[in-house]
GROMACS .gro file of C-alpha atoms in nm:
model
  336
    1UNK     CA    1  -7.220  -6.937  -2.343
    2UNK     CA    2  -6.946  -6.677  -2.375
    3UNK     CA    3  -6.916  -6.348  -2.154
    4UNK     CA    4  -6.737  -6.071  -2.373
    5UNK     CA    5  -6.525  -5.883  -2.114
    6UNK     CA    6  -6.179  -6.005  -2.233
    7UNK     CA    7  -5.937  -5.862  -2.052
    8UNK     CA    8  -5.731  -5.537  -2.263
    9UNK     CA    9  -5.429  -5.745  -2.252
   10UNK     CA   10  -5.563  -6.037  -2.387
   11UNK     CA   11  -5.638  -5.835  -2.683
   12UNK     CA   12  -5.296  -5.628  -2.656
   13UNK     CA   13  -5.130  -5.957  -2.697
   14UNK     CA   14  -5.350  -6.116  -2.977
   15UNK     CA   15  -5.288  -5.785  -3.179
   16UNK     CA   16  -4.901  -5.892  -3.169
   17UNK     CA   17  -4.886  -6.229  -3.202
   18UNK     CA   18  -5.071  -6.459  -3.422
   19UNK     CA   19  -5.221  -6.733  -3.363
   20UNK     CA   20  -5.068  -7.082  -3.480
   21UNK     CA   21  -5.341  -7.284  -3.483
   22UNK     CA   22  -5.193  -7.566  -3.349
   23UNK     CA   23  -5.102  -7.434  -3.021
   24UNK     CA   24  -5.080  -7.624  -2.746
   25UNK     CA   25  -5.296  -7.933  -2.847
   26UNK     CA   26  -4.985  -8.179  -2.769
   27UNK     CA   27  -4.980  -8.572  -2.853
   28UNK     CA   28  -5.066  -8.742  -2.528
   29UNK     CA   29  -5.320  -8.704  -2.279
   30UNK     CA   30  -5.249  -8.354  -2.168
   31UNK     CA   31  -4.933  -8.107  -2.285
   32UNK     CA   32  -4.579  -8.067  -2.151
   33UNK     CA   33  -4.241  -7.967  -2.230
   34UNK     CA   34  -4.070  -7.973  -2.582
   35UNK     CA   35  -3.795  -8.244  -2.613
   36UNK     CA   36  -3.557  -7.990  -2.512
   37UNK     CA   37  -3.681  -7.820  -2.231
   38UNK     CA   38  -3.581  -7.972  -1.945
   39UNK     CA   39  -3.207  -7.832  -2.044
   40UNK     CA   40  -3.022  -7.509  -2.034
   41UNK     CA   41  -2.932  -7.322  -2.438
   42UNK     CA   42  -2.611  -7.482  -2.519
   43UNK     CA   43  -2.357  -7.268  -2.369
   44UNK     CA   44  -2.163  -7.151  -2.705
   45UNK     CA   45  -2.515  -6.965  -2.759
   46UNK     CA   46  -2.522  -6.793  -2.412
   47UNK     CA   47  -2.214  -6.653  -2.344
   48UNK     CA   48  -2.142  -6.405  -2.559
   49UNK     CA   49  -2.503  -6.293  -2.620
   50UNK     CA   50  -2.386  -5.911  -2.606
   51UNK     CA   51  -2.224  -5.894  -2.914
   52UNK     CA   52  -2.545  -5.988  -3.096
   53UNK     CA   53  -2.728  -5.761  -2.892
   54UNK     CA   54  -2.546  -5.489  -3.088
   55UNK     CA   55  -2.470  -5.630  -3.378
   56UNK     CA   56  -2.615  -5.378  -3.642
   57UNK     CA   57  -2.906  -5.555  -3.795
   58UNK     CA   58  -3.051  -5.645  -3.507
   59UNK     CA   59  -3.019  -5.247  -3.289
   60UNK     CA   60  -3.164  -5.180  -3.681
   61UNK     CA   61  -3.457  -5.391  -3.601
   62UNK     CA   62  -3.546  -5.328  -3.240
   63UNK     CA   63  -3.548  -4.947  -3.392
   64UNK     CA   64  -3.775  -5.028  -3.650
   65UNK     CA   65  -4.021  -5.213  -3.392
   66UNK     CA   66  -4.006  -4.939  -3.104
   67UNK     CA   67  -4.064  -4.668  -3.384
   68UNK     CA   68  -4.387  -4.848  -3.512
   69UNK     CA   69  -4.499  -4.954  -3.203
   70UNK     CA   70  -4.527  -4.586  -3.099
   71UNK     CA   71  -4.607  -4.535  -2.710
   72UNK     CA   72  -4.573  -4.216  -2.451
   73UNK     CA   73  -4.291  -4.055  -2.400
   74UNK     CA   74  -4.058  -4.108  -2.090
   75UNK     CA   75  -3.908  -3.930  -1.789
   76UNK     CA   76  -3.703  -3.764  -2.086
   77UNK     CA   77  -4.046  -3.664  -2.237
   78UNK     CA   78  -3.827  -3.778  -2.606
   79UNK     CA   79  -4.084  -3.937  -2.819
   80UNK     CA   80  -3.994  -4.220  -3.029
   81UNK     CA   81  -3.973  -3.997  -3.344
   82UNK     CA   82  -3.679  -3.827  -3.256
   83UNK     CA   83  -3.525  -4.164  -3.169
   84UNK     CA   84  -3.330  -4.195  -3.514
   85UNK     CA   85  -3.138  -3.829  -3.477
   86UNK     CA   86  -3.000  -3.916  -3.093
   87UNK     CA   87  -2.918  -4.287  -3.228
   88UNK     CA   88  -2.699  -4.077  -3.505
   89UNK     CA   89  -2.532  -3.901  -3.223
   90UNK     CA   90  -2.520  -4.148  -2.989
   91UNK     CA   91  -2.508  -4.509  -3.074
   92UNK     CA   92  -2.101  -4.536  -3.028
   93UNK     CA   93  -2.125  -4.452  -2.684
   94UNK     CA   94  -2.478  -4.704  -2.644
   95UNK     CA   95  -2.285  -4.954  -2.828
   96UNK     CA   96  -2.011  -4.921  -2.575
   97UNK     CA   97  -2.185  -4.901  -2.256
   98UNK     CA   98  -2.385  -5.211  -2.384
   99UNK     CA   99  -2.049  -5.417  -2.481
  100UNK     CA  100  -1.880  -5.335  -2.142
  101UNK     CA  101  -2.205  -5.393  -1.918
  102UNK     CA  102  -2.206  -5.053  -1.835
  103UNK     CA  103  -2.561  -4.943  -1.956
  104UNK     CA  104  -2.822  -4.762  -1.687
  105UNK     CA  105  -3.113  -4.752  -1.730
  106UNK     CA  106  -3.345  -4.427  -1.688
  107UNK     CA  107  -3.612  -4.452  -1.422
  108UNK     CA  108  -3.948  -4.559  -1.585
  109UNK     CA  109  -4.245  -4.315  -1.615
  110UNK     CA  110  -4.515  -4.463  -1.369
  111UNK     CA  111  -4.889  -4.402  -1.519
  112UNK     CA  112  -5.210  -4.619  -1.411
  113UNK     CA  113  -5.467  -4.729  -1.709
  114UNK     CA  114  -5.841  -4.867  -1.570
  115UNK     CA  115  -5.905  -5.255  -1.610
  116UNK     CA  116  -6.233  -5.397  -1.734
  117UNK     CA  117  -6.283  -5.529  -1.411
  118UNK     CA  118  -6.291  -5.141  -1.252
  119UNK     CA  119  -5.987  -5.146  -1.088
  120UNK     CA  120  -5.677  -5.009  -1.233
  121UNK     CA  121  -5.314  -5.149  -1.354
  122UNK     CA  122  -5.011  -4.934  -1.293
  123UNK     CA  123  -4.764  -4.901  -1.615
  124UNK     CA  124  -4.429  -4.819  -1.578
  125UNK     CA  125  -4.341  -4.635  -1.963
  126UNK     CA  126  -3.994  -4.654  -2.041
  127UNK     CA  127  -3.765  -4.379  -2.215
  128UNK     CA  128  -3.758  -4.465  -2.589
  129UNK     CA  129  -3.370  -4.546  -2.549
  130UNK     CA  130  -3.436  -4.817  -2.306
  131UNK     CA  131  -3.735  -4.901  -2.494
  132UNK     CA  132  -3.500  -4.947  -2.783
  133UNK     CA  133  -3.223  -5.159  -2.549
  134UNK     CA  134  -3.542  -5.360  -2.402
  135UNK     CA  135  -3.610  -5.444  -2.779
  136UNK     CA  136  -3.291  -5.517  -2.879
  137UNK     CA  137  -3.275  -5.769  -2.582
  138UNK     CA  138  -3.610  -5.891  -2.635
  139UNK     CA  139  -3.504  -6.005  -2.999
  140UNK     CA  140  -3.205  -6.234  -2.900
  141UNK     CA  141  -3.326  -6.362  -2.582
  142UNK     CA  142  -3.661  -6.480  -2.691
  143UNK     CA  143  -3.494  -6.744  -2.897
  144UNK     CA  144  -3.301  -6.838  -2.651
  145UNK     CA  145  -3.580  -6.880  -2.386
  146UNK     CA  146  -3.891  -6.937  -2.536
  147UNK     CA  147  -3.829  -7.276  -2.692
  148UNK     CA  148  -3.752  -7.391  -2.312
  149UNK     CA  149  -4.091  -7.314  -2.206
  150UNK     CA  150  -4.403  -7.557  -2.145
  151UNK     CA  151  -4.641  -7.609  -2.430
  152UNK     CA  152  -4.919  -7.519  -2.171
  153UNK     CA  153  -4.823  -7.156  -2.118
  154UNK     CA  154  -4.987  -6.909  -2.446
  155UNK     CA  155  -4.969  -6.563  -2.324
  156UNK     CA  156  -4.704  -6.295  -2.476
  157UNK     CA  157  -4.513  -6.567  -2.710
  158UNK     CA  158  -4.444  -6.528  -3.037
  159UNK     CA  159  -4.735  -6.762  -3.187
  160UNK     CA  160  -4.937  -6.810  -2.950
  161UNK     CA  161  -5.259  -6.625  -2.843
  162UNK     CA  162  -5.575  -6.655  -2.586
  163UNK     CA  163  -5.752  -6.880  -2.872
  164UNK     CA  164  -5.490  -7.167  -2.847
  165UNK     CA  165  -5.504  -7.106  -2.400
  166UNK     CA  166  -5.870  -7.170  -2.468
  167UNK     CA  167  -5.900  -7.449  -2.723
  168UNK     CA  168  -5.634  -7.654  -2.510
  169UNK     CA  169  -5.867  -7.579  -2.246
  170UNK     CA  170  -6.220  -7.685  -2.379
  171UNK     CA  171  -6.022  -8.005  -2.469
  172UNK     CA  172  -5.980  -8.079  -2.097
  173UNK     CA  173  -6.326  -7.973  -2.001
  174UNK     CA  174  -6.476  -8.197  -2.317
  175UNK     CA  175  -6.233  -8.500  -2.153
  176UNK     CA  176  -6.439  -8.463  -1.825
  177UNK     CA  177  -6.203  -8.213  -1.614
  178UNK     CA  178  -6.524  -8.024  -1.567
  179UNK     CA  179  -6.391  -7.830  -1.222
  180UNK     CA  180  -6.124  -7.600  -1.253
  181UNK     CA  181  -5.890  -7.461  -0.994
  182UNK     CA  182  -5.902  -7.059  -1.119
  183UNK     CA  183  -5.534  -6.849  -0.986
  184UNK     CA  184  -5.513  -6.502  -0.928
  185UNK     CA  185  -5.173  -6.411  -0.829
  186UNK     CA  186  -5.201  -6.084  -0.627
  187UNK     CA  187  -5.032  -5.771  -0.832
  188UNK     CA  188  -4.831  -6.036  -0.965
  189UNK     CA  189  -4.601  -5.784  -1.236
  190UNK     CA  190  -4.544  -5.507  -0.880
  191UNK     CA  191  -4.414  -5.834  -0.664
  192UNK     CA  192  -4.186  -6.062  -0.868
  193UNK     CA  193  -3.862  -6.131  -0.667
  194UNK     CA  194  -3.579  -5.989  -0.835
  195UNK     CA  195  -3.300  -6.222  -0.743
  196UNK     CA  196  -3.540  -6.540  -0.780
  197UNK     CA  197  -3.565  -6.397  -1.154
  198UNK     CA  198  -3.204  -6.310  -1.169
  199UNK     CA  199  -3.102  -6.699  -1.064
  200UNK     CA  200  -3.393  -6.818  -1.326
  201UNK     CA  201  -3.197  -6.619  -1.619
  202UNK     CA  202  -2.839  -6.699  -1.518
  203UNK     CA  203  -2.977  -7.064  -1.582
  204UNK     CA  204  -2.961  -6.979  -1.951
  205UNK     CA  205  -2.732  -6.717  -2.001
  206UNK     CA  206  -2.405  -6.719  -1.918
  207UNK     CA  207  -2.327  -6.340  -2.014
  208UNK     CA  208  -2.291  -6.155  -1.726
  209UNK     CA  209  -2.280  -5.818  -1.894
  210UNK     CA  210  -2.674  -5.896  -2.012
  211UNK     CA  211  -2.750  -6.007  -1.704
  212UNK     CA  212  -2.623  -5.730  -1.532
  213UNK     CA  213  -2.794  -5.474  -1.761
  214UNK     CA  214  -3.114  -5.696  -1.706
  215UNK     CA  215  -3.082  -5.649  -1.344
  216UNK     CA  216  -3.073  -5.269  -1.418
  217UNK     CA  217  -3.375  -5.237  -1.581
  218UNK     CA  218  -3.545  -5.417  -1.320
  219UNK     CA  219  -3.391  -5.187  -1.027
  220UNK     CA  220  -3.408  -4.862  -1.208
  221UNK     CA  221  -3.712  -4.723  -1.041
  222UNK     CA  222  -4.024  -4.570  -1.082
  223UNK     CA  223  -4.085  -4.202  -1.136
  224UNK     CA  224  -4.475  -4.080  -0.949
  225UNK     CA  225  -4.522  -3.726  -0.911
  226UNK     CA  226  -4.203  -3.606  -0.988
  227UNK     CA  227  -4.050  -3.848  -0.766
  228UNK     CA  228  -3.817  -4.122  -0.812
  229UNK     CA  229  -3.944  -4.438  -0.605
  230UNK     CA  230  -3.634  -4.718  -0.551
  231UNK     CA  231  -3.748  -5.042  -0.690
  232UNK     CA  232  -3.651  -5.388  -0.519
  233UNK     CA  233  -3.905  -5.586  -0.641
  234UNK     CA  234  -4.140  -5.628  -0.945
  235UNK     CA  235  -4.098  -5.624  -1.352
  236UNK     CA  236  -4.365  -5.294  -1.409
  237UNK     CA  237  -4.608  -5.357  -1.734
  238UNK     CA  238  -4.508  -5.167  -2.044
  239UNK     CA  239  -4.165  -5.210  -2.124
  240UNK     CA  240  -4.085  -5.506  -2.405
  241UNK     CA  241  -3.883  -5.730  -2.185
  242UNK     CA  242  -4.088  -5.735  -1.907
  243UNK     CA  243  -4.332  -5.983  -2.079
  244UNK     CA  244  -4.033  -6.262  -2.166
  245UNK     CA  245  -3.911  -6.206  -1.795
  246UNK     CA  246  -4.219  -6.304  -1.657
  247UNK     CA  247  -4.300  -6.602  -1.834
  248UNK     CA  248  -3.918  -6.702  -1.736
  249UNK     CA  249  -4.033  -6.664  -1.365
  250UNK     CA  250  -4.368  -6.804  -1.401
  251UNK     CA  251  -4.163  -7.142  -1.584
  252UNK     CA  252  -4.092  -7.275  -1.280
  253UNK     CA  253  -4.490  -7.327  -1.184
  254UNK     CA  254  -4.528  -7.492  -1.567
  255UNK     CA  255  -4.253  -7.749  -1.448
  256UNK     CA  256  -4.435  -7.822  -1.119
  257UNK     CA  257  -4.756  -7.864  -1.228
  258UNK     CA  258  -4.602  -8.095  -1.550
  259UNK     CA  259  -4.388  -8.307  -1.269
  260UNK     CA  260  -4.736  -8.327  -1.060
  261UNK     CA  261  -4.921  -8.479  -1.403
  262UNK     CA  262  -5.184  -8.174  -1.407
  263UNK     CA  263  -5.421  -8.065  -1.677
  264UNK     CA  264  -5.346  -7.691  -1.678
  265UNK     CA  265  -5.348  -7.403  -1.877
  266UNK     CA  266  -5.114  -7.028  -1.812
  267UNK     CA  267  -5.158  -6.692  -1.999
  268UNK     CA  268  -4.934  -6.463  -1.828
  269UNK     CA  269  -5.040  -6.473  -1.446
  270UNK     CA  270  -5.401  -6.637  -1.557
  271UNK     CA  271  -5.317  -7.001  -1.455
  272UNK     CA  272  -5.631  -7.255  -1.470
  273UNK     CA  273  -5.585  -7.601  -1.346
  274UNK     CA  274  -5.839  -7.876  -1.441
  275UNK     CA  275  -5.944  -8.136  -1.258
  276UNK     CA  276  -6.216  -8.421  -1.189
  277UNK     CA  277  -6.365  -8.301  -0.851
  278UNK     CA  278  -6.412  -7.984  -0.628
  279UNK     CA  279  -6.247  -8.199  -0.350
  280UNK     CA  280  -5.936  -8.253  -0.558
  281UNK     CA  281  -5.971  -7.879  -0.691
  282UNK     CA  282  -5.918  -7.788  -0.328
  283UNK     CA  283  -5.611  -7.962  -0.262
  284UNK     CA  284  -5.464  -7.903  -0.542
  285UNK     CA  285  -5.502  -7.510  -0.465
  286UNK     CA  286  -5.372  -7.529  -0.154
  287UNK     CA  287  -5.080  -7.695  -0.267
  288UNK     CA  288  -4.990  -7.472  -0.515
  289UNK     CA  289  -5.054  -7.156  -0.285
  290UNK     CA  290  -4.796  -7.346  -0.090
  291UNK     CA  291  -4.543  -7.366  -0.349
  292UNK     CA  292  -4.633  -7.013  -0.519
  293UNK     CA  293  -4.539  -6.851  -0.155
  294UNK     CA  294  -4.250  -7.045  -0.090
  295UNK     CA  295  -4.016  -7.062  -0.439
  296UNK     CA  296  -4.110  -6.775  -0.626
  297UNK     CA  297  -4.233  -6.561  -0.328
  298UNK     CA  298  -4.549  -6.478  -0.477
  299UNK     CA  299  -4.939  -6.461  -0.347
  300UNK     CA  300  -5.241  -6.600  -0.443
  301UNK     CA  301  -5.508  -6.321  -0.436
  302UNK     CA  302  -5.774  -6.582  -0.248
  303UNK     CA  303  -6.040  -6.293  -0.340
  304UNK     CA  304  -6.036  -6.379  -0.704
  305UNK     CA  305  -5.908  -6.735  -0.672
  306UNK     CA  306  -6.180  -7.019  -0.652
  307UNK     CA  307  -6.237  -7.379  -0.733
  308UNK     CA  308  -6.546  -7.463  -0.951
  309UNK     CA  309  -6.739  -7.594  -1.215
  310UNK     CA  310  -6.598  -7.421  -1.541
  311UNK     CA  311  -6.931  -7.291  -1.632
  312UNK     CA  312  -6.869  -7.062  -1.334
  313UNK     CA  313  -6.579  -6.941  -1.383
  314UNK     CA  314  -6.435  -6.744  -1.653
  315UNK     CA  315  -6.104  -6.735  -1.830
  316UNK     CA  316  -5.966  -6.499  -2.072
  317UNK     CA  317  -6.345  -6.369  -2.074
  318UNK     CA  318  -6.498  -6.682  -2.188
  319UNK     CA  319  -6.701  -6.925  -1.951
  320UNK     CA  320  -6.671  -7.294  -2.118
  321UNK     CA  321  -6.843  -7.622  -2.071
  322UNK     CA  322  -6.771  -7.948  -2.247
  323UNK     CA  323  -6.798  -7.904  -2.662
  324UNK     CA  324  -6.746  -7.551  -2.631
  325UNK     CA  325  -6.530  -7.451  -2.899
  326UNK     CA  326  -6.310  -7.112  -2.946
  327UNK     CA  327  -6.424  -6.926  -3.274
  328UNK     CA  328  -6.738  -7.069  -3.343
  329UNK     CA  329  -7.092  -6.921  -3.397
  330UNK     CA  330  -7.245  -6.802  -3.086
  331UNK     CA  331  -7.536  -7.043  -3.144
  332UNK     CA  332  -7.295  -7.316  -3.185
  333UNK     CA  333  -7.178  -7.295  -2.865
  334UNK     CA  334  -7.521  -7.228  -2.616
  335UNK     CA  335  -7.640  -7.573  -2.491
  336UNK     CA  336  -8.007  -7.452  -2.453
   0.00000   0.00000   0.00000
């Protein structure tokens, strides 16, 4: 049976990236890491990442993106149609302050939006010119990161969508991993540890002018009310990067779980981990509380965390049991 409250940014992230169809599936038993992610981007790719930040075609690019994407406006209240006249004016001196690491960031623009489950998730909108920098960045790190990443995480990668997280799920569940350990990490985009982040990036890139604009964006603040809040922790929803940056963080729980030989699946902060038995289930939760609280400084929201039989829990807004199959027929896939 299937329960039809998908989470909005499920769908947000299905709208931009297609689905590959083969997601996920993997040759063996269960799915890990490419052939080359255990290892850093070759350095010659890394350290002078800058200059193709800027380079022409690809600032032409993240423009073209940010304009079609469309969004609110900013502290700066500039909308993304006048974006092209200040680029005219301006792009020398962004060029510039990009090339010599000098680049701030404007606070973002702090709005909340409801959740299907009633409560509500706080935004933090970006200007359009640092939506148009996040872009630019977005472009030439993803290839750089994204190839380094387990074949077990689906959410915000370029494609990859919720129906490959939940076919490589119902294949566990149909090879008898019927309980499933079900992780909420507590306001998980507000609490991400800046310098854990910062050390996870500086892996890969060796630029320190990106990473030092990086760190800006993430340290730039929040504007509520009028007011400017400082901001020492968290990656806020709604700018591009913010997506790539947590998957980055989130990379190091893929590795652990892949080194412990577990059957699990991640979309953004939605990590399910299957399993034969409740008693295991429990174990393994407290385990990985453990290691979630110590290494990447993050909480497990024990509220909306559980182990259980599949069939009682839900993922991406689909319940599954074994045979259950993503896209087909709702008659296909009721038992009774």
């Amino acid at each position: 049976m299937t329960d039809n409250s998908t989470d909005s940014k499920v769908q947000a992230t299905d709208k931009g990236h297609a689905d590959s169809g083969e997601s996920g599936t993997g040759s063996g038993t269960h799915v890990a890491y490419g052939g080359t992610a255990a290892c850093s981007a070759p350095q010659s790719q890394t350290d002078h990442l800058m200059e193709r930040i800027v380079h022409r075609d690809n600032l032409n690019e993240a423009y073209r993106r940010v304009v079609s994407n469309k969004g609110a406006a900013g502290v700066d209240s500039m909308s993304v149609h006048d974006l092209l006249e200040w680029c005219h004016k301006n792009r020398h001196a962004l060029i510039g302050s990009l090339l010599e690491g000098t680049y701030t960031p404007s606070p973002v623009r702090g709005v909340e939006i409801p959740k299907a489950n009633g409560g509500k998730r706080q935004l933090g909108i970006p200007t359009a010119v640092d939506r148009l920098v996040q872009q630019a960045f977005l472009q030439v790190l993803t290839p750089v990161l994204d190839p380094l990443f387990s074949e077990a995480s689906f959410g915000f990668r370029p494609g990859r969508s919720a129906h490959g997280a939940l076919k490589l799920a119902s294949k566990y569940v149909t090879e008898g991993y019927v309980y499933v350990v079900d992780m909420d990490l507590e306001k998980f985009f507000d609490r991400v540890n800046h310098d854990i982040l910062m050390a996870r990036l500086a892996r890969y890139v060796k630029d320190k002018r990106v990473l030092k604009v990086v760190r800006a964006f993430l340290t730039a603040g929040i504007m509520k009310d009028g007011v400017v809040q400082p901001r020492d922790e968290g990656t806020p929803q709604g700018g591009p990067l913010s997506p790539l940056l947590a998957n980055l963080l989130l990379d190091d729980l893929d590795r652990e779980l892949q080194r412990r030989g577990h059957r699990f699946v991640r979309y953004a902060d939605d990590c399910n981990i299957y399993v034969a038995s409740q008693r295991s289930g429990e174990r393994v939760f407290e385990s990985v509380t453990a290691f979630l609280d110590k290494k990447l400084k993050l909480k497990v929201n024990r509220e909306k965390s559980a182990v259980g039989r599949v069939n009682e829990r839900s993922f991406l807004g689909y319940r599954l049991f074994p045979g259950w199959q993503p896209g087909a027929a709702e008659e296909d896939n009721q038992p009774f």
